Amino acid sequence: MPVCHGSTPLVLCPLLLSLSVMASESECAADESPHLHLHPHGTEPLPHIAVDYCPEACHHAPASGEIHVTYDHRGGARWRSRRRFLPGGAVAASIRAPAGDTAGLNYNIYLSSLEGSRDMDEIDFEFLGHDKYAVQTNFHVAGGGGREQIHRLSFDSSDGFHHYGIAWSAEAIEWRIDGELIRREECLAGEPWPEKPMFLYASVWDASHINEGKWTGTYHGRDAPYICSYKNVRVPLALSVEEEEDPCQCATAGDAAAAIAAAAAAAVEEVDAGAAKDYILAL
């Protein structure tokens, strides 16, 4: 299994310089304290998105680059990039988690070769609604996960925007929050490794039935509607792969149940494989 180096300072290989700071600006979170806004090297703003289900619950404002996903009585929504990206670059976004009692909800940003495919590769950040001071990282190869780690946050993820980035190459994967390296995995000889081109995805969904509510808590909905906001979404357009056809034609509310069921099934398999490992890494 790949070795996690936690937050130990590391010398980055050239392909993983993608998360170096190329430009920065100050922005204020809800508590008015400034934090650094990072633009990973080799990335550009995401120009267009596709919505896989419940498009009425996803608002994209291309002029400002903001995307808002609402979870309420209609359920949630899932958006993605229109193209897959090859290894060797980075993706990043500033995210503000939904406010209020979000127990039961899963909100996220992740790379996946194709959501719901049994042989998908995936690299993710997942927020587990019962704890606003934690985030889970994981990666999957050919449908197999079980590499979860829970990272404690020094802030409430719903108080303001914070920056989340993933750099991925044939040699290593890095996860960063507000520019700080929180996890690094290296490819070891003979070990499985994500290598398929991947879309950038994000969604909000009710995961409270998974592992009897132990993963994300139990959904109450007392503070609905819940809005997860994304901005400054950046992707490595130079490494994008043109799609011959849209791989997911389910942009209607009627297809939401099937899409969510597929995500839930994958999460259940993850839990059965040991997804509830409690690795706690202080930032």
XYZ file of C-alpha atoms in Angstrom:
283
model
C 0.000 0.000 0.000
C 1.290 3.492 -0.807
C 2.931 5.278 2.083
C 1.321 8.404 3.548
C 3.804 11.055 4.593
C 1.210 13.260 6.300
C 2.260 16.870 6.607
C 6.005 16.229 6.595
C 7.726 18.753 4.297
C 8.725 17.125 1.020
C 10.687 18.013 -2.095
C 8.217 17.861 -4.972
C 8.927 16.157 -8.269
C 8.476 18.419 -11.326
C 5.034 17.046 -12.206
C 3.766 17.885 -8.738
C 4.861 21.502 -8.799
C 1.280 22.062 -9.984
C 0.255 23.080 -6.490
C 3.026 25.633 -6.102
C 1.838 29.202 -5.728
C 1.826 30.953 -9.120
C -0.439 33.815 -8.109
C -2.096 34.807 -4.878
C -4.617 37.238 -3.537
C -6.264 37.865 -0.198
C -9.869 37.078 0.481
C -11.810 37.219 3.713
C -13.698 34.316 5.205
C -16.770 34.783 7.364
C -14.600 35.692 10.361
C -12.907 38.409 8.235
C -9.479 36.815 8.633
C -7.620 36.770 5.293
C -6.193 33.589 3.831
C -4.212 32.863 0.714
C -6.036 32.084 -2.509
C -3.925 29.754 -4.668
C -3.802 29.207 -8.417
C -2.035 25.891 -9.096
C 0.528 26.087 -11.879
C -0.767 24.966 -15.265
C -4.443 25.435 -14.429
C -7.139 27.618 -15.934
C -10.674 28.498 -14.831
C -13.224 25.765 -15.569
C -15.273 27.311 -18.398
C -18.266 24.961 -18.596
C -19.936 22.248 -16.543
C -22.422 19.443 -17.112
C -25.046 18.558 -14.504
C -25.678 14.835 -14.218
C -28.968 15.067 -12.320
C -31.341 17.664 -10.815
C -30.099 20.635 -12.861
C -32.685 22.801 -11.100
C -30.688 22.323 -7.872
C -27.399 23.493 -9.420
C -26.743 27.116 -10.337
C -23.665 27.971 -12.407
C -22.696 31.586 -12.997
C -19.927 31.452 -15.656
C -19.210 35.185 -15.419
C -18.239 34.931 -11.751
C -17.113 31.311 -11.867
C -19.393 30.381 -8.980
C -21.352 27.139 -8.677
C -24.013 26.626 -5.999
C -25.532 23.212 -5.281
C -28.712 23.114 -3.187
C -29.956 20.161 -1.163
C -33.614 20.263 -0.085
C -36.831 18.286 -0.618
C -35.803 17.716 -4.260
C -32.571 16.039 -3.240
C -29.215 17.422 -4.378
C -27.282 17.648 -7.626
C -23.979 16.596 -9.145
C -21.936 18.692 -11.554
C -18.764 17.813 -13.438
C -16.319 19.066 -16.009
C -17.246 18.293 -19.597
C -13.858 16.749 -20.283
C -11.589 14.264 -18.567
C -8.024 15.192 -17.606
C -4.832 13.197 -17.948
C -2.381 12.672 -15.060
C 0.312 15.290 -14.583
C -1.691 18.305 -13.432
C -3.876 19.646 -10.645
C -7.456 20.637 -9.891
C -8.516 23.126 -7.249
C -11.479 25.083 -5.936
C -12.516 27.344 -3.107
C -15.418 25.737 -1.243
C -17.834 26.915 1.410
C -19.717 24.035 3.022
C -23.460 24.305 3.761
C -24.422 26.002 7.022
C -26.564 24.578 9.802
C -27.170 21.006 10.865
C -25.800 19.075 7.878
C -25.714 15.674 9.571
C -26.237 12.911 7.028
C -25.054 14.901 4.024
C -21.961 14.240 1.939
C -20.598 17.226 -0.019
C -17.391 16.924 -1.943
C -15.024 17.592 -4.800
C -13.256 14.755 -6.553
C -11.732 13.307 -9.691
C -13.286 10.174 -11.217
C -12.846 8.336 -14.499
C -16.656 7.854 -14.545
C -18.893 8.090 -11.493
C -20.803 4.856 -10.913
C -18.520 2.676 -13.050
C -17.424 -0.477 -11.239
C -13.849 -0.051 -12.490
C -13.522 3.680 -11.862
C -10.390 5.430 -10.681
C -11.079 8.235 -8.210
C -9.282 10.788 -5.997
C -11.372 12.772 -3.569
C -12.090 15.259 -0.824
C -15.318 14.379 1.001
C -16.974 16.364 3.779
C -18.972 14.252 6.233
C -21.932 16.319 7.367
C -21.881 15.446 11.059
C -18.466 17.109 11.582
C -17.720 20.546 10.103
C -14.142 20.366 11.424
C -13.048 17.346 9.398
C -12.593 16.214 5.799
C -11.910 12.777 4.345
C -9.411 12.037 1.577
C -9.305 8.807 -0.390
C -8.359 7.309 -3.731
C -9.709 4.355 -5.713
C -8.129 2.184 -8.363
C -10.291 0.062 -10.689
C -13.221 0.437 -8.288
C -11.283 -0.437 -5.136
C -11.023 2.136 -2.336
C -10.265 1.502 1.321
C -7.549 4.185 1.530
C -9.516 6.695 3.598
C -7.963 9.182 5.955
C -9.786 11.721 8.123
C -8.060 15.087 8.559
C -8.946 17.501 11.329
C -9.551 21.085 10.219
C -8.625 24.182 12.188
C -11.815 25.895 10.997
C -15.528 25.307 10.510
C -15.788 24.441 6.810
C -19.106 26.329 6.556
C -17.805 29.628 7.974
C -16.216 30.798 4.731
C -14.395 29.781 1.574
C -11.270 27.644 1.860
C -9.055 26.347 -0.897
C -8.790 22.619 -1.725
C -6.383 21.214 -4.294
C -5.395 17.810 -5.678
C -2.253 17.201 -7.754
C -1.968 13.828 -9.470
C 0.742 12.246 -11.598
C 2.127 8.815 -12.413
C 4.439 9.184 -9.410
C 2.357 10.698 -6.609
C -0.896 12.275 -5.408
C -1.018 15.327 -3.157
C -3.944 16.885 -1.302
C -3.690 20.483 -0.048
C -5.943 22.756 1.997
C -5.279 26.511 1.877
C -1.910 25.691 0.330
C -0.814 23.323 3.094
C 0.124 19.770 2.167
C -2.063 17.440 4.254
C -1.396 14.150 2.502
C 0.957 12.672 -0.082
C 0.805 9.179 -1.560
C 3.561 7.771 -3.752
C 3.205 5.091 -6.391
C 5.110 1.973 -5.349
C 6.298 -0.659 -7.787
C 3.693 -3.353 -8.283
C 0.944 -1.476 -6.413
C -2.306 -0.371 -8.145
C -2.441 3.304 -9.073
C -5.085 5.612 -10.619
C -4.120 6.222 -14.227
C -7.356 6.663 -16.189
C -8.271 10.146 -17.458
C -10.719 11.679 -14.976
C -13.543 14.208 -14.809
C -13.741 16.749 -11.994
C -16.972 16.150 -10.044
C -18.803 17.709 -7.086
C -22.127 16.840 -5.467
C -24.314 17.070 -2.386
C -26.285 13.984 -1.378
C -27.834 12.222 1.612
C -25.498 9.445 2.789
C -27.104 8.924 6.184
C -28.123 5.346 5.398
C -24.526 4.250 4.891
C -23.022 2.240 7.722
C -26.128 2.934 9.813
C -25.370 6.644 9.932
C -21.878 6.240 11.323
C -20.196 7.751 8.261
C -21.955 11.108 7.864
C -24.535 11.042 10.656
C -28.318 10.928 10.215
C -30.104 13.497 8.070
C -32.625 15.703 9.883
C -33.094 18.521 7.380
C -34.049 21.045 10.035
C -31.941 23.774 8.368
C -32.792 23.013 4.723
C -32.207 24.263 2.127
C -28.470 23.551 2.294
C -26.183 25.262 -0.193
C -22.636 24.167 -0.972
C -20.760 26.872 -2.882
C -17.763 26.511 -5.192
C -15.715 29.254 -6.821
C -12.329 29.744 -8.476
C -12.583 26.217 -9.882
C -9.404 25.505 -11.811
C -8.446 22.588 -14.050
C -5.511 21.628 -16.330
C -7.178 22.349 -19.677
C -3.953 21.578 -21.550
C -4.252 17.996 -20.272
C -7.928 17.579 -21.179
C -9.213 14.810 -23.388
C -11.964 15.620 -25.869
C -15.015 13.425 -25.332
C -16.580 11.705 -28.338
C -19.969 11.817 -26.617
C -21.422 12.787 -23.264
C -20.907 9.733 -21.011
C -23.836 10.663 -18.771
C -27.170 11.766 -20.176
C -29.035 11.891 -16.863
C -29.572 15.622 -16.408
C -33.151 15.253 -15.168
C -34.640 14.977 -11.730
C -36.073 11.570 -12.609
C -32.593 10.115 -12.929
C -31.342 11.437 -9.586
C -32.364 8.317 -7.655
C -30.383 6.022 -9.943
C -27.307 8.243 -9.809
C -27.449 8.561 -6.027
C -28.020 4.823 -5.648
C -24.862 4.145 -7.660
C -22.839 6.504 -5.465
C -24.328 4.963 -2.332
C -23.498 1.446 -3.509
C -19.892 2.459 -4.051
C -19.750 4.016 -0.586
C -21.239 0.903 1.003
C -18.569 -1.243 -0.662
C -15.999 1.203 0.696
C -17.329 0.851 4.231
C -17.362 -2.926 3.948
C -13.734 -2.789 2.845
C -12.775 -0.729 5.876
C -13.825 2.795 5.001
C -14.331 3.728 8.623
C -10.634 3.733 9.454
C -10.058 6.648 11.807
C -6.748 8.092 10.716
C -6.622 11.521 12.329
C -4.048 13.902 10.876
C -3.712 17.319 12.491
C -3.137 20.148 10.076
